[in-house]
Short mmCIF file of C-alpha atoms in Angstrom, two decimals:
data_model
loop_
_atom_site.label_atom_id
_atom_site.label_comp_id
_atom_site.label_asym_id
_atom_site.label_seq_id
_atom_site.Cartn_x
_atom_site.Cartn_y
_atom_site.Cartn_z
CA UNK C 1 107.08 145.10 125.71
CA UNK C 2 107.73 148.85 125.81
CA UNK C 3 105.32 150.83 123.74
CA UNK C 4 105.99 154.41 123.04
CA UNK C 5 104.30 156.17 126.04
CA UNK C 6 105.68 159.55 126.38
CA UNK C 7 104.94 162.23 129.03
CA UNK C 8 105.84 165.69 127.68
CA UNK C 9 106.95 169.00 129.09
CA UNK C 10 108.64 172.18 128.30
CA UNK C 11 108.26 173.83 124.86
CA UNK C 12 106.04 172.40 122.21
CA UNK C 13 107.98 170.19 119.70
CA UNK C 14 106.70 172.49 116.89
CA UNK C 15 108.61 175.48 118.25
CA UNK C 16 111.37 173.96 120.34
CA UNK C 17 114.98 174.15 118.98
CA UNK C 18 116.26 171.49 121.43
CA UNK C 19 114.70 168.26 122.76
CA UNK C 20 115.71 166.35 126.06
CA UNK C 21 114.82 162.81 126.51
CA UNK C 22 114.62 161.74 130.18
CA UNK C 23 114.66 158.20 131.29
CA UNK C 24 113.56 157.17 134.78
CA UNK C 25 115.10 154.66 137.02
CA UNK C 26 113.67 151.28 138.09
CA UNK C 27 110.51 151.63 140.14
CA UNK C 28 110.24 155.35 138.98
CA UNK C 29 108.14 156.94 136.35
CA UNK C 30 108.13 159.55 133.69
CA UNK C 31 106.57 162.09 135.80
CA UNK C 32 109.43 161.56 138.43
CA UNK C 33 112.03 162.20 136.06
CA UNK C 34 110.34 165.06 134.31
CA UNK C 35 110.20 166.90 137.55
CA UNK C 36 113.93 166.96 137.69
CA UNK C 37 113.74 169.45 134.60
CA UNK C 38 112.76 172.27 137.14
CA UNK C 39 116.35 172.18 138.35
CA UNK C 40 117.87 172.03 135.04
CA UNK C 41 118.58 175.02 132.44
CA UNK C 42 116.22 173.63 129.92
CA UNK C 43 113.56 176.37 129.67
CA UNK C 44 113.85 176.40 125.81
CA UNK C 45 113.83 172.56 125.50
CA UNK C 46 110.91 170.27 124.58
CA UNK C 47 111.01 167.61 127.26
CA UNK C 48 110.13 163.94 126.53
CA UNK C 49 110.08 161.21 129.24
CA UNK C 50 109.09 157.75 128.18
CA UNK C 51 107.23 155.42 130.69
CA UNK C 52 108.68 151.84 131.11
CA UNK C 53 106.25 149.03 131.21
CA UNK C 54 106.04 148.02 134.90
CA UNK C 55 108.35 150.84 135.93
CA UNK C 56 111.42 148.94 134.82
CA UNK C 57 113.31 148.94 131.46
CA UNK C 58 114.70 145.36 132.00
CA UNK C 59 114.17 142.94 134.72
CA UNK C 60 117.74 142.15 136.12
CA UNK C 61 120.73 144.04 137.13
CA UNK C 62 122.49 145.93 134.31
CA UNK C 63 125.58 143.61 135.11
CA UNK C 64 123.65 140.55 134.33
CA UNK C 65 124.29 138.64 131.00
CA UNK C 66 122.35 140.60 128.41
CA UNK C 67 120.25 137.59 127.41
CA UNK C 68 118.69 137.44 130.90
CA UNK C 69 117.33 140.99 130.32
CA UNK C 70 115.84 140.14 126.89
CA UNK C 71 113.30 140.90 125.35
CA UNK C 72 112.87 143.97 127.47
CA UNK C 73 116.29 145.49 126.83
CA UNK C 74 116.03 145.25 123.20
CA UNK C 75 112.50 146.66 123.26
CA UNK C 76 113.56 149.66 125.38
CA UNK C 77 116.52 150.39 122.92
CA UNK C 78 114.21 149.92 119.89
CA UNK C 79 111.71 152.34 121.42
CA UNK C 80 114.41 154.98 121.89
CA UNK C 81 115.51 154.54 118.33
CA UNK C 82 112.14 154.89 116.93
CA UNK C 83 111.61 158.10 118.97
CA UNK C 84 114.61 159.58 117.53
CA UNK C 85 113.74 158.76 114.07
CA UNK C 86 110.53 160.52 114.68
CA UNK C 87 112.24 163.61 116.01
CA UNK C 88 114.57 163.62 113.01
CA UNK C 89 111.63 163.24 110.61
CA UNK C 90 110.31 166.41 112.26
CA UNK C 91 113.62 168.30 111.21
CA UNK C 92 115.12 168.00 114.64
CA UNK C 93 118.83 166.90 114.17
CA UNK C 94 120.73 164.78 116.54
CA UNK C 95 122.88 167.70 117.45
CA UNK C 96 119.79 169.24 119.13
CA UNK C 97 118.80 166.02 120.85
CA UNK C 98 120.07 165.57 124.44
CA UNK C 99 119.73 162.35 126.56
CA UNK C 100 119.48 162.06 130.37
CA UNK C 101 118.84 159.25 132.65
CA UNK C 102 119.07 158.20 136.30
CA UNK C 103 120.21 154.77 137.61
CA UNK C 104 118.48 152.10 135.34
CA UNK C 105 117.63 154.94 133.02
CA UNK C 106 121.19 156.17 132.93
CA UNK C 107 122.34 152.65 132.09
CA UNK C 108 119.85 152.58 129.31
CA UNK C 109 120.77 156.20 128.02
CA UNK C 110 124.53 155.35 127.90
CA UNK C 111 123.91 151.94 126.21
CA UNK C 112 121.59 153.46 123.43
CA UNK C 113 124.03 156.23 122.80
CA UNK C 114 127.04 154.11 122.56
CA UNK C 115 125.36 151.69 120.17
CA UNK C 116 124.28 154.72 118.17
CA UNK C 117 127.17 157.06 118.61
CA UNK C 118 126.66 160.29 116.95
CA UNK C 119 126.97 164.05 117.51
CA UNK C 120 124.28 164.63 120.10
CA UNK C 121 123.61 167.82 121.91
CA UNK C 122 124.80 166.24 125.06
CA UNK C 123 124.38 163.21 127.46
CA UNK C 124 123.99 163.11 131.31
CA UNK C 125 124.04 159.94 133.14
CA UNK C 126 123.19 160.21 136.92
CA UNK C 127 124.66 156.88 138.22
CA UNK C 128 124.88 154.59 135.36
CA UNK C 129 127.20 152.43 133.11
CA UNK C 130 127.08 150.51 129.86
CA UNK C 131 125.12 147.21 130.11
CA UNK C 132 126.19 143.57 130.20
CA UNK C 133 128.27 141.26 132.46
CA UNK C 134 131.15 142.09 130.25
CA UNK C 135 131.60 145.04 127.98
CA UNK C 136 131.92 144.11 124.26
CA UNK C 137 133.64 147.02 122.43
CA UNK C 138 132.46 145.36 119.13
CA UNK C 139 128.76 146.07 119.60
CA UNK C 140 129.29 149.99 119.89
CA UNK C 141 129.67 151.83 116.66
CA UNK C 142 129.82 155.43 115.29
CA UNK C 143 131.52 158.65 116.40
CA UNK C 144 130.35 160.96 119.09
CA UNK C 145 132.40 163.78 117.37
CA UNK C 146 132.92 165.49 120.63
CA UNK C 147 129.50 165.19 122.27
CA UNK C 148 129.76 166.42 125.78
CA UNK C 149 128.89 163.78 128.37
CA UNK C 150 128.56 164.01 132.09
CA UNK C 151 128.59 160.89 134.30
CA UNK C 152 128.20 161.22 138.07
CA UNK C 153 128.25 158.39 140.58
CA UNK C 154 128.82 157.35 144.20
CA UNK C 155 131.71 155.13 145.47
CA UNK C 156 130.45 152.87 146.60
CA UNK C 157 127.19 152.47 144.94
CA UNK C 158 125.00 149.40 145.73
CA UNK C 159 123.64 149.06 142.21
CA UNK C 160 126.53 150.43 139.92
CA UNK C 161 130.16 149.57 140.65
CA UNK C 162 132.49 152.46 140.17
CA UNK C 163 134.70 150.19 138.06
CA UNK C 164 131.97 149.82 135.50
CA UNK C 165 131.46 153.50 135.50
CA UNK C 166 135.15 153.97 134.70
CA UNK C 167 135.24 151.48 132.10
CA UNK C 168 132.23 153.08 130.38
CA UNK C 169 133.87 156.43 130.48
CA UNK C 170 136.90 154.96 128.70
CA UNK C 171 134.80 153.29 126.05
CA UNK C 172 132.90 156.51 125.38
CA UNK C 173 135.95 158.51 125.03
CA UNK C 174 137.19 155.84 122.55
CA UNK C 175 134.21 156.64 120.43
CA UNK C 176 134.95 160.35 120.39
CA UNK C 177 132.87 161.57 123.29
CA UNK C 178 134.16 164.43 125.60
CA UNK C 179 133.28 162.83 128.91
CA UNK C 180 133.41 164.44 132.49
CA UNK C 181 133.32 161.71 135.06
CA UNK C 182 132.79 162.76 138.79
CA UNK C 183 132.81 160.16 141.67
CA UNK C 184 131.40 161.14 145.02
CA UNK C 185 132.58 159.38 148.16
CA UNK C 186 129.70 157.69 150.04
CA UNK C 187 127.09 159.89 148.45
CA UNK C 188 124.41 157.26 148.16
CA UNK C 189 122.13 156.25 145.35
CA UNK C 190 120.64 159.68 144.62
CA UNK C 191 121.31 162.78 142.38
CA UNK C 192 123.20 165.54 144.24
CA UNK C 193 122.93 169.40 143.75
CA UNK C 194 126.58 169.21 142.59
CA UNK C 195 125.71 166.93 139.88
CA UNK C 196 122.77 169.13 138.76
CA UNK C 197 125.14 172.14 138.84
CA UNK C 198 127.67 170.31 136.56
CA UNK C 199 125.10 168.99 134.17
CA UNK C 200 123.80 172.58 133.69
CA UNK C 201 127.39 173.92 133.18
CA UNK C 202 128.84 171.24 131.10
CA UNK C 203 125.78 170.13 128.97
CA UNK C 204 122.80 172.41 129.09
CA UNK C 205 124.62 175.93 129.23
CA UNK C 206 127.27 174.80 126.70
#
């Protein structure tokens, strides 16, 4: 469903001390999200941007019952898990692995991280929330051990209700993440310069 197709940038994996995984939104592609790195303080990072089959990680809204988004959703989560295993096998610890996504990619980023909570380098979600028609705390495990997380979103946002963002923030905090959430009035479904600045300050320069 989602084979591991990775577009790379930044430093070579053989010499980089940090890795940033970047997940594009619905209708986007790996090159799109990779270009965002030009505005981020990640000069010393290896950049890995997976490409979703058909430019979509799962077919329906992230608020649909999870069964409706299968098997694509499980395939996307498994692809990310396999990618992290390969990085760790190369000697890159999770403390040196950062996760970033926009929109559908942000939802997938948060869902993967919450199901595999650990001490990551940092997590950035540009407009996203945990996946499912209802949040089930029982499926999220682990301890973020203070991992810094930044979540930015608009209120309102056509795709991502602010209530789900707030509920996701609360759940991530319950798993030990240090979450900064910022809600922008009527910003639209995009990434603002202020969000980029906060991501740099809170995550990449930390």
